[in-house]
Amino acid sequence: MNRTSTTQPTPSHLGPDSSMLRARSLVVSYGRTAALRGVTLEVRRGEILAVTGPSGSGKSTLLLTLAGILVPDAGEVHFGERCITAENESSRSRLRRKQFGVLFQFGQLVPELTAEENVALPLLLSGRRRGVAITAATTWLDRFGVADLAKVRPPEMSGGQAQRVAVARAMVTEPEVLFADEPTGALDTLAGEQVMTQLVRVAREADTTVVLVTHDARIAAYGDREVVVRDGVLPDPIPADEASVSGREEGRS
Amino acid sequence: MSTGHVLLGLLSRGQRHGYELKREHDERFPAARPLAFGQVYTTLERLHRQGLVEPVAVHRVDGPDRTVYEVTDTGRTEIHAWLRNIETPAPHVSNPLSTKVTIALLVGDAAAAADYLRRQRRAHLERMRYYTRVKTDGGSSLHEVLAADYALSHLDADLSWMETASQRVHALEKEIGT
């Protein structure tokens, strides 16, 4: 059988057997509404995985569950050797602070703090000295091309500038996985393009795995691979081999 | 995009003669150029030589003889093979895309339509990754970036249509309980 079980080829910079996150049979319900109905998924080390789907399909719920923010009703999430769904909240909270970065549509910067203070915040919260944290923040602002905004507060920034500061803040802890939910959703095309170009470049340099939730195919095209969530499930992978037609007829009888 | 496959698709709903096929084609694909009678008959003869259709009767009404054709098993296999083949992602492919989905539904297979749409989405997104790399890799000239923007917008428009089509086909699948 000339078929593969994956929907996309592995990116060339990845070796085989390089799983970062593995989710098995995830079920999540909000009251009577099932948001995820048995999702099994593997995120490979170093890849940028686009999770797409129509609104209400469950893609954001999937991100929150993979990031350990939401505990599923059933199923497991493994991060390397750890089964994070079996861990307690304080252990998952440490994981989110140290190894995961999270970025939402509206960067959620603290309006009273300057850009460098905002970016330094995750480091300060995990007990780093202020001087060290501010120096790191300056470096990350520079990587996203917004070093000149260091002393500026969010209300004085454009949407695109604020979002680049927010990406810098999500990356300052040098997470192994960055979870981004509609990171350009509030931006126009060119501002969104700038955020994505820098996010992808920096993630590749830092060897950060990215799980990117978006409804927008043009944003998904920045990823290495796409999975589509529909009605809380991922449809079966389609075979990579387009030529084979055998086995199609028996389904029609 | 071949007239042969469109006629095969129409014929897979039941026996037809050439005139009926022409009429049905023009009715179902109003955006397409109307088929010429000559084209219908030469296409049917070609399909017959290829073993994809078979004449089953000749109707004689007060006019010319009308040969009635039906699809063979080989013809059915061929139409499903065609439905499984993606179109080359490029600007302005929307018409073959929608024609293929229409034919998939006509041959009574919502699952085939859904499957085709997923394959086509994957091909489109792969192409969009290529144009995105053209823009982000650096070293591209402004006119290359503009051309990439243009292609991305058109591919995105196709995808947007395909997404809506997927949702409609999905709803149909649920309704007919496949």
XYZ file of C-alpha atoms in Angstrom:
431
model
C 0.000 0.000 0.000
C 1.544 3.244 -1.063
C -0.178 5.275 1.613
C 0.911 7.244 4.624
C -1.001 7.900 7.794
C -0.180 11.592 7.904
C -1.851 14.289 5.880
C 1.292 16.258 5.101
C 4.928 15.411 4.609
C 7.155 15.996 7.619
C 8.961 19.328 7.261
C 12.459 18.774 5.973
C 14.134 20.238 9.061
C 12.583 17.577 11.282
C 13.854 14.093 11.845
C 11.541 11.113 12.219
C 10.121 10.117 15.589
C 10.033 13.640 16.970
C 6.769 13.989 18.795
C 6.324 17.023 21.061
C 2.686 16.714 22.113
C 0.370 13.762 21.779
C -3.359 14.001 22.421
C -5.471 10.874 22.597
C -9.272 10.637 22.341
C -9.929 14.069 23.806
C -13.509 14.740 24.846
C -14.535 18.162 26.162
C -18.083 19.289 26.851
C -19.496 22.631 27.906
C -22.645 21.605 29.719
C -24.589 19.586 27.177
C -22.615 20.813 24.206
C -19.762 18.581 23.092
C -16.877 20.763 21.868
C -14.433 17.925 21.251
C -15.720 14.451 20.511
C -12.671 12.232 20.480
C -9.672 14.054 19.015
C -6.378 12.242 18.540
C -3.479 14.334 17.357
C 0.288 14.487 17.360
C 2.302 17.709 17.272
C 5.851 17.185 16.058
C 8.895 18.810 17.582
C 9.744 22.070 15.831
C 6.782 22.136 13.478
C 4.311 24.950 12.982
C 0.942 23.237 13.019
C -2.085 25.164 11.793
C -5.373 24.096 13.396
C -8.243 25.403 11.296
C -11.973 24.916 11.093
C -15.214 26.882 10.975
C -16.239 28.879 14.026
C -17.599 26.671 16.765
C -15.760 23.621 15.393
C -13.763 23.159 18.603
C -10.371 24.415 17.433
C -9.878 26.878 20.314
C -11.010 24.247 22.813
C -8.402 21.919 21.339
C -5.705 24.565 21.838
C -6.729 25.211 25.464
C -6.709 21.476 26.158
C -3.302 20.897 24.539
C -1.918 23.838 26.546
C -3.143 22.338 29.819
C -5.456 25.273 30.491
C -8.558 23.136 30.111
C -8.845 19.642 31.590
C -10.691 17.286 29.219
C -13.629 15.142 30.369
C -11.877 12.166 28.818
C -8.646 11.473 26.977
C -5.019 12.338 27.620
C -2.430 14.901 26.598
C 1.223 13.863 26.712
C 4.047 16.377 26.636
C 7.190 14.357 26.056
C 7.196 11.783 28.851
C 4.643 13.649 30.969
C 0.914 13.007 30.966
C -0.190 16.550 31.709
C -3.883 15.711 31.995
C -3.032 13.522 34.998
C -1.110 16.277 36.799
C -2.548 18.662 39.361
C -3.265 22.321 38.640
C -0.128 23.735 40.285
C 2.073 21.385 38.290
C 0.293 22.332 35.041
C 0.508 25.992 35.983
C 4.312 25.684 36.351
C 4.436 23.962 32.977
C 2.491 26.806 31.385
C 4.799 29.396 32.921
C 8.053 27.708 31.970
C 7.616 25.511 28.918
C 4.521 26.832 27.191
C 3.764 30.249 25.788
C 0.242 31.411 25.013
C -0.869 34.182 22.685
C -4.439 35.279 22.042
C -6.136 37.414 19.396
C -5.955 40.587 21.443
C -2.482 40.487 22.981
C -3.904 41.276 26.412
C -1.045 43.533 27.377
C -1.311 45.375 30.681
C -2.245 48.914 29.589
C -0.525 50.634 32.529
C 2.860 49.012 31.835
C 5.377 49.939 29.128
C 6.231 47.465 26.371
C 9.417 46.344 28.119
C 7.621 45.923 31.440
C 4.899 43.896 29.737
C 7.445 41.617 28.095
C 9.459 41.309 31.336
C 6.332 40.334 33.283
C 6.444 36.530 32.810
C 10.087 36.502 33.965
C 9.323 38.697 37.005
C 6.416 36.399 37.912
C 8.732 33.404 37.903
C 11.109 35.155 40.282
C 13.801 36.649 38.024
C 15.482 39.895 39.083
C 14.082 43.041 37.508
C 17.345 44.006 35.754
C 17.701 40.548 34.179
C 14.052 40.523 33.128
C 14.217 43.985 31.518
C 17.399 43.092 29.618
C 15.762 39.936 28.252
C 12.648 41.937 27.365
C 14.730 44.423 25.379
C 16.333 41.595 23.407
C 12.969 40.081 22.522
C 11.423 43.426 21.566
C 14.379 43.880 19.237
C 13.836 40.449 17.634
C 10.302 41.510 16.762
C 11.431 44.852 15.414
C 9.738 46.927 18.137
C 12.747 47.893 20.291
C 11.861 51.552 19.793
C 8.570 50.962 21.642
C 10.284 49.850 24.883
C 9.027 52.826 26.895
C 5.638 53.103 25.150
C 2.402 51.922 26.767
C -0.120 49.764 24.816
C -2.816 52.465 24.377
C -0.326 54.480 22.287
C 0.516 51.560 19.975
C -1.140 50.426 16.741
C -2.777 47.009 16.735
C 0.124 45.487 14.854
C 2.716 46.988 17.206
C 0.813 45.809 20.292
C 0.552 42.301 18.872
C 4.301 42.159 18.160
C 4.926 43.156 21.775
C 2.490 40.424 22.832
C 4.388 37.824 20.734
C 7.631 38.978 22.334
C 6.047 38.480 25.750
C 4.865 34.981 24.806
C 8.398 34.116 23.649
C 10.461 35.742 26.438
C 10.441 32.581 28.567
C 11.761 30.691 25.516
C 8.908 28.187 25.623
C 9.159 24.797 23.950
C 5.647 25.209 22.584
C 3.879 28.421 21.627
C 0.086 28.237 21.491
C -1.363 31.036 19.381
C -5.126 31.499 18.994
C -6.020 33.788 16.067
C -2.891 35.874 16.698
C -3.672 38.171 13.767
C -7.440 38.123 14.046
C -7.712 41.773 14.989
C -5.207 43.045 12.403
C -5.418 44.118 8.789
C -3.672 42.057 6.109
C -0.288 43.759 6.109
C -0.008 44.105 9.890
C -1.027 40.452 10.250
C 1.535 39.454 7.656
C 4.285 41.249 9.568
C 3.341 39.550 12.841
C 3.246 36.122 11.167
C 6.509 36.582 9.274
C 8.344 37.502 12.452
C 6.616 34.887 14.568
C 7.578 32.130 12.119
C 11.166 33.361 11.741
C 11.732 33.666 15.500
C 10.052 30.313 16.249
C 12.317 28.586 13.703
C 15.427 30.245 15.149
C 14.451 29.327 18.713
C 13.310 25.830 17.610
C 9.921 26.510 19.189
C 7.007 24.294 18.243
C 3.930 26.355 17.337
C 0.272 25.380 17.509
C -1.522 28.043 15.518
C -5.318 28.239 15.626
C -6.852 30.265 12.816
C -9.947 30.407 10.643
C -7.915 32.114 7.925
C -6.248 29.978 5.241
C -3.775 32.738 4.473
C -2.531 32.538 8.070
C -2.626 28.722 8.030
C -0.309 28.886 4.997
C 2.488 30.080 7.305
C 2.415 26.632 8.930
C 4.111 23.416 7.863
C 0.957 21.351 8.138
C -2.771 21.795 8.644
C -5.374 19.853 10.572
C -9.032 20.778 10.144
C -11.424 20.455 13.081
C -15.024 19.891 12.084
C -17.829 19.369 14.605
C -15.349 18.511 17.344
C -13.541 15.804 15.407
C -10.607 15.607 13.021
C -11.711 13.789 9.871
C -9.590 10.738 9.034
C -6.344 11.606 7.314
C -6.582 11.499 3.559
C -4.025 9.348 1.802
C -1.195 11.268 0.208
C -1.384 9.095 -2.894
C -3.770 10.731 -5.360
C -3.486 8.163 -8.135
C -4.899 5.117 -6.405
C -8.568 4.531 -7.139
C -8.837 0.944 -5.968
C -11.276 0.347 -3.171
C -13.536 3.239 -4.127
C -16.267 1.152 -5.689
C -17.209 -1.089 -2.790
C -18.348 1.931 -0.819
C -21.066 2.653 -3.337
C -23.049 -0.574 -3.413
C -11.874 19.655 -17.387
C -13.267 17.304 -19.980
C -16.648 17.142 -21.624
C -16.329 13.358 -21.516
C -16.339 13.278 -17.731
C -19.234 15.681 -17.512
C -21.286 13.497 -19.885
C -20.283 10.387 -17.933
C -21.439 12.083 -14.750
C -24.784 13.022 -16.268
C -25.219 9.527 -17.715
C -24.497 7.906 -14.376
C -27.944 9.020 -13.257
C -29.569 6.805 -15.885
C -29.804 6.122 -19.603
C -29.943 9.157 -21.881
C -29.629 9.939 -25.551
C -27.380 12.666 -26.880
C -30.032 15.333 -27.153
C -31.127 14.847 -23.550
C -27.507 15.052 -22.436
C -26.983 18.311 -24.259
C -30.128 19.796 -22.767
C -29.283 18.635 -19.260
C -25.720 19.912 -19.539
C -26.802 23.373 -20.636
C -29.379 23.488 -17.871
C -27.091 22.338 -15.041
C -24.044 24.339 -16.054
C -25.458 27.668 -17.130
C -22.051 29.320 -16.776
C -20.469 26.904 -19.252
C -20.623 27.313 -23.015
C -23.623 25.361 -24.410
C -22.572 22.047 -25.937
C -22.799 21.645 -29.704
C -24.685 18.547 -30.868
C -21.711 17.420 -32.903
C -19.497 17.606 -29.844
C -21.927 15.494 -27.833
C -22.042 12.755 -30.465
C -18.297 12.628 -31.114
C -17.679 12.551 -27.348
C -20.184 9.714 -26.877
C -18.521 7.760 -29.692
C -15.150 8.261 -28.092
C -16.478 7.160 -24.685
C -17.968 4.084 -26.401
C -14.620 3.216 -28.021
C -13.001 3.518 -24.599
C -15.592 1.150 -23.143
C -16.926 3.771 -20.754
C -20.462 3.897 -22.188
C -22.581 1.462 -24.174
C -25.482 2.010 -26.577
C -28.518 0.188 -25.203
C -31.346 1.166 -27.549
C -32.255 3.262 -30.545
C -35.346 5.447 -30.227
C -37.065 6.422 -33.425
C -39.514 9.241 -32.918
C -40.682 11.273 -35.912
C -37.184 12.496 -36.617
C -33.640 11.203 -36.582
C -32.640 7.983 -34.803
C -31.604 8.585 -31.248
C -29.127 6.229 -29.638
C -29.597 5.772 -25.904
C -26.432 5.219 -23.887
C -25.659 3.947 -20.426
C -22.522 3.986 -18.324
C -20.502 0.778 -18.043
C -18.789 -0.393 -14.842
C -15.512 0.858 -16.313
C -17.194 4.209 -16.848
C -18.255 4.359 -13.215
C -14.732 3.555 -12.080
C -13.432 6.288 -14.373
C -15.792 8.934 -13.030
C -14.748 8.157 -9.465
C -11.090 8.247 -10.408
C -11.678 11.659 -11.981
C -13.451 12.905 -8.864
C -10.459 11.860 -6.796
C -8.012 13.842 -8.907
C -7.426 17.352 -7.724
C -7.285 20.307 -10.075
C -3.961 22.100 -10.353
C -4.251 24.945 -7.841
C -4.073 28.184 -9.764
C -6.015 31.402 -9.981
C -9.415 31.080 -11.706
C -9.957 27.383 -11.053
C -13.297 27.961 -9.382
C -15.392 26.714 -12.291
C -13.869 23.220 -12.546
C -14.029 23.014 -8.751
C -17.741 23.639 -8.567
C -18.417 21.465 -11.602
C -16.637 18.569 -9.927
C -18.619 18.951 -6.713
C -21.867 19.139 -8.704
C -21.000 15.958 -10.586
C -19.995 14.188 -7.358
C -23.402 14.976 -5.904
C -25.156 14.007 -9.140
C -23.632 10.553 -9.093
C -25.255 10.297 -5.701
C -22.165 10.307 -3.537
C -21.993 13.039 -0.887
C -19.013 11.216 0.647
C -17.117 11.506 -2.649
C -17.864 15.231 -2.769
C -16.656 15.713 0.820
C -13.546 13.643 0.155
C -12.753 15.581 -2.999
C -13.143 18.909 -1.194
C -10.705 17.816 1.516
C -8.106 16.718 -1.041
C -8.528 19.924 -2.982
C -8.155 21.976 0.210
C -4.888 20.237 0.974
C -3.588 20.944 -2.534
C -4.658 24.574 -2.345
C -3.040 25.077 1.040
C 0.177 23.494 -0.178
C 0.213 26.001 -3.023
C -0.509 28.846 -0.598
C 2.477 27.758 1.518
C 4.616 28.077 -1.584
C 3.447 31.653 -2.276
C 3.782 32.533 1.416
C 7.403 31.353 1.304
C 7.978 33.519 -1.768
C 6.923 36.477 0.366
C 8.727 35.588 3.608
C 11.997 34.077 2.391
C 13.386 37.489 1.512
C 15.100 38.257 -1.745
C 11.824 38.404 -3.679
C 11.285 41.492 -5.807
C 8.231 43.669 -5.334
C 6.568 42.315 -8.459
C 7.091 38.741 -7.243
C 5.533 39.654 -3.900
C 2.611 41.351 -5.650
C 2.087 38.326 -7.891
C 2.189 36.082 -4.799
C -0.401 38.321 -3.084
C -2.627 38.068 -6.145
C -2.365 34.277 -6.283
C -2.938 33.974 -2.523
C -6.087 36.095 -2.718
C -7.548 33.948 -5.490
C -6.618 30.661 -3.833
C -8.103 31.990 -0.596
C -11.325 32.868 -2.428
C -11.494 29.299 -3.778
C -10.915 27.942 -0.280
C -13.613 30.140 1.124
C -16.047 28.756 -1.454
C -14.831 25.212 -0.745
C -15.398 25.703 2.990
C -18.993 26.728 2.413
C -19.435 23.838 -0.023
C -17.988 21.436 2.582
C -20.454 22.637 5.166
C -23.347 22.212 2.744
C -22.202 18.725 1.744
C -21.679 17.865 5.428
C -25.240 18.953 6.182
C -26.474 16.880 3.254
C -24.528 13.833 4.452
C -26.132 14.160 7.890
C -29.559 14.522 6.352
C -29.268 11.414 4.212
C -27.569 9.611 7.064
C -24.373 8.394 5.431
